[in-house]
Amino acid sequence: MSVYSFYIFDRHTECIYTKRWTEHHAPPTSRPSATGALSNGAADVPVATRRAMKLEDDAKLIFGTIFSLRRMVRQLGGADDQFLSYRTGEYKLHYFETPTQLKLIMLTDMRVGNMRTVLYQIWATLYVEYVVKSPLAPTEHPRGVGVANELFEGGLERFIESMFSPQP
Amino acid sequence: MQVRTGVCGGARQPEASHPNRYRRRASPVRLHATGLRVSEVAAMVVFALLIINKAGGLIFNRTFAPGLQKLDSNDYLILAGTFHGIHAISRTISPAPPVQPLPGNRRPPTTGIESMESSHFRLTCFQTPTGVKFLLFTSPEQPNTDAVVRRCYEIYGEFVMKNPFYSLEMPVRVEKFDRALGAYLVRP
């Protein structure tokens, strides 16, 4: 019962906050490591930059996935239908959207139940309190400016720890 | 379908001193043979089945009960292609740490979307080892969607795969398949 990662996207479709609780491992079907017989381009890019690009790519992939799924759900269920979550064999993705089109996405273990109330809590008690009401944070958050302040991060860590106590 | 009537709660007459909220229901609650209320059983519904081939093209599409929006065939084709792509992406964004396989065993492949919840319906996706995807749209209360979709796969194997005139990966136009599916999924 664990949380793997947490993302916040704003209404301009930008990722304004990312938090991971696990190292990202490349899926088994991906390319071999750069020390193998690969093109020269991949060998020149340092590992740190590649990891950063992979994080960005992940966020973009996740946003694209939920955007398409949301559109599909609206098409099938009507304009008032809402996409809630999906589950694969390895993880479960929970989705919560506020009326201001702020999207909170959490990837957890498969066995976790409905996290909608948890995401609502994170938004109402942590994001609104520490980010929206902060006098130093700007109204818009291009590239995540102003979101990752200490109070929000600390509050989020404590909240998640209290919900999912780490397994021994 | 057996329907037996039961009275919700006891048969005592409410006393005059009790407040109104303890008044027992006047009419009996109708119960289904499975013990659930008839209204609950009526809500467990299979809306539609879609079959997508290995390349992402839609090869079968049928609605069994109303509940989803009416889409024309073009929209279903687009939906199938979109879902095929999303299924592949959901495999790559898996954040879970990979499970170490036992020595001598092959590492199990990562899976894509198996089930999706929305407020009006639930989508169950079953992917066969050959890459064919069965998408089942049901109401959120429907239990055992895994068993239902596997039964659909069995019916597909019986009437489509064993049909000598059916070409692989082509649209499914097999009358026996339609009839067997209807018998299994359409409620009288």
JSON list of C-alpha atoms in Angstrom, two decimals, chain A:
[
{"chain": "A", "resi": 1, "resn": "MET", "atom": "CA", "xyz": [0.00, 0.00, 0.00]},
{"chain": "A", "resi": 2, "resn": "SER", "atom": "CA", "xyz": [2.18, 2.83, -1.20]},
{"chain": "A", "resi": 3, "resn": "VAL", "atom": "CA", "xyz": [2.13, 6.03, -3.17]},
{"chain": "A", "resi": 4, "resn": "TYR", "atom": "CA", "xyz": [4.49, 6.22, -6.12]},
{"chain": "A", "resi": 5, "resn": "SER", "atom": "CA", "xyz": [4.14, 9.77, -7.36]},
{"chain": "A", "resi": 6, "resn": "PHE", "atom": "CA", "xyz": [1.99, 12.88, -7.35]},
{"chain": "A", "resi": 7, "resn": "TYR", "atom": "CA", "xyz": [1.53, 15.53, -10.04]},
{"chain": "A", "resi": 8, "resn": "ILE", "atom": "CA", "xyz": [-0.33, 18.82, -10.27]},
{"chain": "A", "resi": 9, "resn": "PHE", "atom": "CA", "xyz": [-1.21, 20.34, -13.66]},
{"chain": "A", "resi": 10, "resn": "ASP", "atom": "CA", "xyz": [-2.70, 23.78, -14.01]},
{"chain": "A", "resi": 11, "resn": "ARG", "atom": "CA", "xyz": [-5.29, 24.97, -16.48]},
{"chain": "A", "resi": 12, "resn": "HIS", "atom": "CA", "xyz": [-2.60, 25.98, -18.98]},
{"chain": "A", "resi": 13, "resn": "THR", "atom": "CA", "xyz": [-1.71, 22.28, -19.23]},
{"chain": "A", "resi": 14, "resn": "GLU", "atom": "CA", "xyz": [1.64, 22.83, -17.56]},
{"chain": "A", "resi": 15, "resn": "CYS", "atom": "CA", "xyz": [3.01, 20.58, -14.87]},
{"chain": "A", "resi": 16, "resn": "ILE", "atom": "CA", "xyz": [3.45, 22.83, -11.87]},
{"chain": "A", "resi": 17, "resn": "TYR", "atom": "CA", "xyz": [4.37, 20.26, -9.25]},
{"chain": "A", "resi": 18, "resn": "THR", "atom": "CA", "xyz": [5.93, 16.81, -9.24]},
{"chain": "A", "resi": 19, "resn": "LYS", "atom": "CA", "xyz": [6.70, 14.57, -6.32]},
{"chain": "A", "resi": 20, "resn": "ARG", "atom": "CA", "xyz": [8.09, 11.06, -6.48]},
{"chain": "A", "resi": 21, "resn": "TRP", "atom": "CA", "xyz": [8.42, 8.56, -3.71]},
{"chain": "A", "resi": 22, "resn": "THR", "atom": "CA", "xyz": [10.14, 5.96, -5.81]},
{"chain": "A", "resi": 23, "resn": "GLU", "atom": "CA", "xyz": [13.03, 5.83, -8.24]},
{"chain": "A", "resi": 24, "resn": "HIS", "atom": "CA", "xyz": [11.77, 5.64, -11.78]},
{"chain": "A", "resi": 25, "resn": "HIS", "atom": "CA", "xyz": [12.85, 2.38, -13.36]},
{"chain": "A", "resi": 26, "resn": "ALA", "atom": "CA", "xyz": [12.74, 2.13, -17.12]},
{"chain": "A", "resi": 27, "resn": "PRO", "atom": "CA", "xyz": [10.25, -0.50, -18.31]},
{"chain": "A", "resi": 28, "resn": "PRO", "atom": "CA", "xyz": [11.81, -3.80, -19.45]},
{"chain": "A", "resi": 29, "resn": "THR", "atom": "CA", "xyz": [10.96, -3.18, -23.10]},
{"chain": "A", "resi": 30, "resn": "SER", "atom": "CA", "xyz": [12.95, 0.07, -23.30]},
{"chain": "A", "resi": 31, "resn": "ARG", "atom": "CA", "xyz": [16.27, 0.50, -25.04]},
{"chain": "A", "resi": 32, "resn": "PRO", "atom": "CA", "xyz": [19.48, -0.92, -23.49]},
{"chain": "A", "resi": 33, "resn": "SER", "atom": "CA", "xyz": [21.82, 1.28, -21.51]},
{"chain": "A", "resi": 34, "resn": "ALA", "atom": "CA", "xyz": [23.97, 3.89, -23.24]},
{"chain": "A", "resi": 35, "resn": "THR", "atom": "CA", "xyz": [27.06, 1.73, -22.92]},
{"chain": "A", "resi": 36, "resn": "GLY", "atom": "CA", "xyz": [25.53, -0.60, -25.50]},
{"chain": "A", "resi": 37, "resn": "ALA", "atom": "CA", "xyz": [25.72, -0.12, -29.24]},
{"chain": "A", "resi": 38, "resn": "LEU", "atom": "CA", "xyz": [23.64, 3.01, -29.45]},
{"chain": "A", "resi": 39, "resn": "SER", "atom": "CA", "xyz": [23.84, 6.19, -31.51]},
{"chain": "A", "resi": 40, "resn": "ASN", "atom": "CA", "xyz": [26.41, 8.78, -30.48]},
{"chain": "A", "resi": 41, "resn": "GLY", "atom": "CA", "xyz": [23.78, 11.24, -29.39]},
{"chain": "A", "resi": 42, "resn": "ALA", "atom": "CA", "xyz": [22.68, 9.23, -26.36]},
{"chain": "A", "resi": 43, "resn": "ALA", "atom": "CA", "xyz": [26.25, 8.70, -25.13]},
{"chain": "A", "resi": 44, "resn": "ASP", "atom": "CA", "xyz": [26.95, 12.45, -25.06]},
{"chain": "A", "resi": 45, "resn": "VAL", "atom": "CA", "xyz": [24.01, 13.35, -22.83]},
{"chain": "A", "resi": 46, "resn": "PRO", "atom": "CA", "xyz": [25.00, 13.11, -19.14]},
{"chain": "A", "resi": 47, "resn": "VAL", "atom": "CA", "xyz": [23.01, 10.86, -16.88]},
{"chain": "A", "resi": 48, "resn": "ALA", "atom": "CA", "xyz": [21.58, 13.68, -14.79]},
{"chain": "A", "resi": 49, "resn": "THR", "atom": "CA", "xyz": [20.18, 15.51, -17.79]},
{"chain": "A", "resi": 50, "resn": "ARG", "atom": "CA", "xyz": [18.69, 12.31, -19.15]},
{"chain": "A", "resi": 51, "resn": "ARG", "atom": "CA", "xyz": [16.98, 11.65, -15.85]},
{"chain": "A", "resi": 52, "resn": "ALA", "atom": "CA", "xyz": [15.57, 15.17, -15.79]},
{"chain": "A", "resi": 53, "resn": "MET", "atom": "CA", "xyz": [14.31, 14.79, -19.36]},
{"chain": "A", "resi": 54, "resn": "LYS", "atom": "CA", "xyz": [12.73, 11.49, -18.40]},
{"chain": "A", "resi": 55, "resn": "LEU", "atom": "CA", "xyz": [10.86, 13.13, -15.53]},
{"chain": "A", "resi": 56, "resn": "GLU", "atom": "CA", "xyz": [9.56, 15.81, -17.85]},
{"chain": "A", "resi": 57, "resn": "ASP", "atom": "CA", "xyz": [8.61, 13.24, -20.42]},
{"chain": "A", "resi": 58, "resn": "ASP", "atom": "CA", "xyz": [6.74, 11.27, -17.79]},
{"chain": "A", "resi": 59, "resn": "ALA", "atom": "CA", "xyz": [4.74, 14.31, -16.78]},
{"chain": "A", "resi": 60, "resn": "LYS", "atom": "CA", "xyz": [3.88, 15.05, -20.41]},
{"chain": "A", "resi": 61, "resn": "LEU", "atom": "CA", "xyz": [2.88, 11.46, -21.08]},
{"chain": "A", "resi": 62, "resn": "ILE", "atom": "CA", "xyz": [0.67, 11.41, -18.02]},
{"chain": "A", "resi": 63, "resn": "PHE", "atom": "CA", "xyz": [-1.00, 14.62, -19.01]},
{"chain": "A", "resi": 64, "resn": "GLY", "atom": "CA", "xyz": [-1.61, 13.37, -22.53]},
{"chain": "A", "resi": 65, "resn": "THR", "atom": "CA", "xyz": [-3.08, 10.14, -21.21]},
{"chain": "A", "resi": 66, "resn": "ILE", "atom": "CA", "xyz": [-5.51, 11.77, -18.84]},
{"chain": "A", "resi": 67, "resn": "PHE", "atom": "CA", "xyz": [-6.48, 14.40, -21.39]},
{"chain": "A", "resi": 68, "resn": "SER", "atom": "CA", "xyz": [-7.42, 11.71, -23.91]},
{"chain": "A", "resi": 69, "resn": "LEU", "atom": "CA", "xyz": [-9.16, 9.57, -21.31]},
{"chain": "A", "resi": 70, "resn": "ARG", "atom": "CA", "xyz": [-11.16, 12.53, -20.06]},
{"chain": "A", "resi": 71, "resn": "ARG", "atom": "CA", "xyz": [-12.25, 13.33, -23.58]},
{"chain": "A", "resi": 72, "resn": "MET", "atom": "CA", "xyz": [-13.23, 9.70, -24.13]},
{"chain": "A", "resi": 73, "resn": "VAL", "atom": "CA", "xyz": [-15.28, 9.62, -20.93]},
{"chain": "A", "resi": 74, "resn": "ARG", "atom": "CA", "xyz": [-17.09, 12.83, -21.86]},
{"chain": "A", "resi": 75, "resn": "GLN", "atom": "CA", "xyz": [-17.88, 11.42, -25.28]},
{"chain": "A", "resi": 76, "resn": "LEU", "atom": "CA", "xyz": [-19.26, 8.18, -23.90]},
{"chain": "A", "resi": 77, "resn": "GLY", "atom": "CA", "xyz": [-20.96, 9.20, -20.70]},
{"chain": "A", "resi": 78, "resn": "GLY", "atom": "CA", "xyz": [-22.19, 12.67, -21.52]},
{"chain": "A", "resi": 79, "resn": "ALA", "atom": "CA", "xyz": [-20.97, 16.14, -20.62]},
{"chain": "A", "resi": 80, "resn": "ASP", "atom": "CA", "xyz": [-21.41, 15.61, -16.89]},
{"chain": "A", "resi": 81, "resn": "ASP", "atom": "CA", "xyz": [-19.47, 12.37, -16.69]},
{"chain": "A", "resi": 82, "resn": "GLN", "atom": "CA", "xyz": [-16.13, 12.54, -14.91]},
{"chain": "A", "resi": 83, "resn": "PHE", "atom": "CA", "xyz": [-13.08, 10.39, -15.30]},
{"chain": "A", "resi": 84, "resn": "LEU", "atom": "CA", "xyz": [-12.13, 9.10, -11.85]},
{"chain": "A", "resi": 85, "resn": "SER", "atom": "CA", "xyz": [-9.31, 6.57, -12.00]},
{"chain": "A", "resi": 86, "resn": "TYR", "atom": "CA", "xyz": [-7.77, 3.73, -13.96]},
{"chain": "A", "resi": 87, "resn": "ARG", "atom": "CA", "xyz": [-5.89, 0.63, -12.93]},
{"chain": "A", "resi": 88, "resn": "THR", "atom": "CA", "xyz": [-3.24, -1.41, -14.71]},
{"chain": "A", "resi": 89, "resn": "GLY", "atom": "CA", "xyz": [-1.48, -4.55, -13.59]},
{"chain": "A", "resi": 90, "resn": "GLU", "atom": "CA", "xyz": [1.22, -2.53, -11.81]},
{"chain": "A", "resi": 91, "resn": "TYR", "atom": "CA", "xyz": [-0.27, 0.72, -10.58]},
{"chain": "A", "resi": 92, "resn": "LYS", "atom": "CA", "xyz": [-3.43, 2.76, -10.17]},
{"chain": "A", "resi": 93, "resn": "LEU", "atom": "CA", "xyz": [-3.87, 6.35, -11.30]},
{"chain": "A", "resi": 94, "resn": "HIS", "atom": "CA", "xyz": [-6.29, 8.62, -9.39]},
{"chain": "A", "resi": 95, "resn": "TYR", "atom": "CA", "xyz": [-7.52, 11.87, -10.87]},
{"chain": "A", "resi": 96, "resn": "PHE", "atom": "CA", "xyz": [-9.19, 14.88, -9.33]},
{"chain": "A", "resi": 97, "resn": "GLU", "atom": "CA", "xyz": [-10.04, 18.10, -11.12]},
{"chain": "A", "resi": 98, "resn": "THR", "atom": "CA", "xyz": [-11.11, 21.32, -9.45]},
{"chain": "A", "resi": 99, "resn": "PRO", "atom": "CA", "xyz": [-13.57, 23.78, -11.02]},
{"chain": "A", "resi": 100, "resn": "THR", "atom": "CA", "xyz": [-10.58, 26.00, -11.89]},
{"chain": "A", "resi": 101, "resn": "GLN", "atom": "CA", "xyz": [-9.23, 23.16, -14.08]},
{"chain": "A", "resi": 102, "resn": "LEU", "atom": "CA", "xyz": [-6.41, 22.37, -11.72]},
{"chain": "A", "resi": 103, "resn": "LYS", "atom": "CA", "xyz": [-5.65, 18.66, -12.06]},
{"chain": "A", "resi": 104, "resn": "LEU", "atom": "CA", "xyz": [-4.29, 16.54, -9.23]},
{"chain": "A", "resi": 105, "resn": "ILE", "atom": "CA", "xyz": [-3.00, 13.12, -10.20]},
{"chain": "A", "resi": 106, "resn": "MET", "atom": "CA", "xyz": [-1.70, 10.45, -7.91]},
{"chain": "A", "resi": 107, "resn": "LEU", "atom": "CA", "xyz": [-0.13, 7.12, -8.89]},
{"chain": "A", "resi": 108, "resn": "THR", "atom": "CA", "xyz": [-0.35, 4.46, -6.22]},
{"chain": "A", "resi": 109, "resn": "ASP", "atom": "CA", "xyz": [-0.20, 0.77, -5.61]},
{"chain": "A", "resi": 110, "resn": "MET", "atom": "CA", "xyz": [-2.97, -1.29, -7.18]},
{"chain": "A", "resi": 111, "resn": "ARG", "atom": "CA", "xyz": [-4.59, -2.24, -3.90]},
{"chain": "A", "resi": 112, "resn": "VAL", "atom": "CA", "xyz": [-5.42, 1.32, -2.85]},
{"chain": "A", "resi": 113, "resn": "GLY", "atom": "CA", "xyz": [-9.11, 2.20, -2.81]},
{"chain": "A", "resi": 114, "resn": "ASN", "atom": "CA", "xyz": [-10.79, 5.40, -3.84]},
{"chain": "A", "resi": 115, "resn": "MET", "atom": "CA", "xyz": [-8.46, 8.35, -3.32]},
{"chain": "A", "resi": 116, "resn": "ARG", "atom": "CA", "xyz": [-10.81, 11.10, -4.38]},
{"chain": "A", "resi": 117, "resn": "THR", "atom": "CA", "xyz": [-11.33, 12.39, -0.86]},
{"chain": "A", "resi": 118, "resn": "VAL", "atom": "CA", "xyz": [-7.58, 12.30, -0.25]},
{"chain": "A", "resi": 119, "resn": "LEU", "atom": "CA", "xyz": [-6.92, 14.36, -3.36]},
{"chain": "A", "resi": 120, "resn": "TYR", "atom": "CA", "xyz": [-9.66, 16.77, -2.36]},
{"chain": "A", "resi": 121, "resn": "GLN", "atom": "CA", "xyz": [-8.06, 17.11, 1.07]},
{"chain": "A", "resi": 122, "resn": "ILE", "atom": "CA", "xyz": [-4.65, 17.78, -0.46]},
{"chain": "A", "resi": 123, "resn": "TRP", "atom": "CA", "xyz": [-6.16, 20.49, -2.60]},
{"chain": "A", "resi": 124, "resn": "ALA", "atom": "CA", "xyz": [-8.31, 22.11, 0.09]},
{"chain": "A", "resi": 125, "resn": "THR", "atom": "CA", "xyz": [-6.07, 21.93, 3.13]},
{"chain": "A", "resi": 126, "resn": "LEU", "atom": "CA", "xyz": [-2.60, 22.08, 1.56]},
{"chain": "A", "resi": 127, "resn": "TYR", "atom": "CA", "xyz": [-2.69, 23.67, -1.88]},
{"chain": "A", "resi": 128, "resn": "VAL", "atom": "CA", "xyz": [-5.29, 26.35, -1.14]},
{"chain": "A", "resi": 129, "resn": "GLU", "atom": "CA", "xyz": [-3.83, 27.11, 2.26]},
{"chain": "A", "resi": 130, "resn": "TYR", "atom": "CA", "xyz": [-0.14, 27.20, 1.43]},
{"chain": "A", "resi": 131, "resn": "VAL", "atom": "CA", "xyz": [0.01, 28.09, -2.24]},
{"chain": "A", "resi": 132, "resn": "VAL", "atom": "CA", "xyz": [-3.07, 30.04, -3.19]},
{"chain": "A", "resi": 133, "resn": "LYS", "atom": "CA", "xyz": [-3.20, 32.02, 0.04]},
{"chain": "A", "resi": 134, "resn": "SER", "atom": "CA", "xyz": [0.53, 32.63, 0.14]},
{"chain": "A", "resi": 135, "resn": "PRO", "atom": "CA", "xyz": [1.18, 36.38, -0.41]},
{"chain": "A", "resi": 136, "resn": "LEU", "atom": "CA", "xyz": [4.50, 35.62, -2.10]},
{"chain": "A", "resi": 137, "resn": "ALA", "atom": "CA", "xyz": [3.21, 33.15, -4.67]},
{"chain": "A", "resi": 138, "resn": "PRO", "atom": "CA", "xyz": [2.10, 34.54, -8.06]},
{"chain": "A", "resi": 139, "resn": "THR", "atom": "CA", "xyz": [-1.39, 33.95, -9.40]},
{"chain": "A", "resi": 140, "resn": "GLU", "atom": "CA", "xyz": [-0.16, 31.84, -12.29]},
{"chain": "A", "resi": 141, "resn": "HIS", "atom": "CA", "xyz": [2.63, 29.32, -11.85]},
{"chain": "A", "resi": 142, "resn": "PRO", "atom": "CA", "xyz": [4.60, 29.04, -15.09]},
{"chain": "A", "resi": 143, "resn": "ARG", "atom": "CA", "xyz": [7.05, 26.14, -14.78]},
{"chain": "A", "resi": 144, "resn": "GLY", "atom": "CA", "xyz": [5.95, 25.58, -11.23]},
{"chain": "A", "resi": 145, "resn": "VAL", "atom": "CA", "xyz": [7.10, 28.89, -9.73]},
{"chain": "A", "resi": 146, "resn": "GLY", "atom": "CA", "xyz": [5.70, 29.45, -6.27]},
{"chain": "A", "resi": 147, "resn": "VAL", "atom": "CA", "xyz": [4.15, 26.03, -5.74]},
{"chain": "A", "resi": 148, "resn": "ALA", "atom": "CA", "xyz": [6.95, 24.06, -4.15]},
{"chain": "A", "resi": 149, "resn": "ASN", "atom": "CA", "xyz": [7.34, 26.16, -1.02]},
{"chain": "A", "resi": 150, "resn": "GLU", "atom": "CA", "xyz": [8.37, 24.58, 2.27]},
{"chain": "A", "resi": 151, "resn": "LEU", "atom": "CA", "xyz": [5.00, 24.66, 3.94]},
{"chain": "A", "resi": 152, "resn": "PHE", "atom": "CA", "xyz": [3.29, 22.91, 1.05]},
{"chain": "A", "resi": 153, "resn": "GLU", "atom": "CA", "xyz": [6.01, 20.28, 0.65]},
{"chain": "A", "resi": 154, "resn": "GLY", "atom": "CA", "xyz": [6.25, 19.62, 4.37]},
{"chain": "A", "resi": 155, "resn": "GLY", "atom": "CA", "xyz": [2.52, 19.42, 4.75]},
{"chain": "A", "resi": 156, "resn": "LEU", "atom": "CA", "xyz": [2.24, 17.05, 1.81]},
{"chain": "A", "resi": 157, "resn": "GLU", "atom": "CA", "xyz": [4.95, 14.76, 3.18]},
{"chain": "A", "resi": 158, "resn": "ARG", "atom": "CA", "xyz": [3.33, 14.60, 6.58]},
{"chain": "A", "resi": 159, "resn": "PHE", "atom": "CA", "xyz": [-0.09, 14.02, 5.10]},
{"chain": "A", "resi": 160, "resn": "ILE", "atom": "CA", "xyz": [1.05, 11.19, 2.88]},
{"chain": "A", "resi": 161, "resn": "GLU", "atom": "CA", "xyz": [3.05, 9.63, 5.68]},
{"chain": "A", "resi": 162, "resn": "SER", "atom": "CA", "xyz": [0.05, 9.65, 7.95]},
{"chain": "A", "resi": 163, "resn": "MET", "atom": "CA", "xyz": [-2.09, 8.06, 5.25]},
{"chain": "A", "resi": 164, "resn": "PHE", "atom": "CA", "xyz": [0.39, 5.45, 4.08]},
{"chain": "A", "resi": 165, "resn": "SER", "atom": "CA", "xyz": [2.72, 4.60, 6.91]},
{"chain": "A", "resi": 166, "resn": "PRO", "atom": "CA", "xyz": [5.86, 3.05, 5.38]},
{"chain": "A", "resi": 167, "resn": "GLN", "atom": "CA", "xyz": [5.98, -0.72, 5.49]},
{"chain": "A", "resi": 168, "resn": "PRO", "atom": "CA", "xyz": [8.76, -2.25, 7.58]}
]
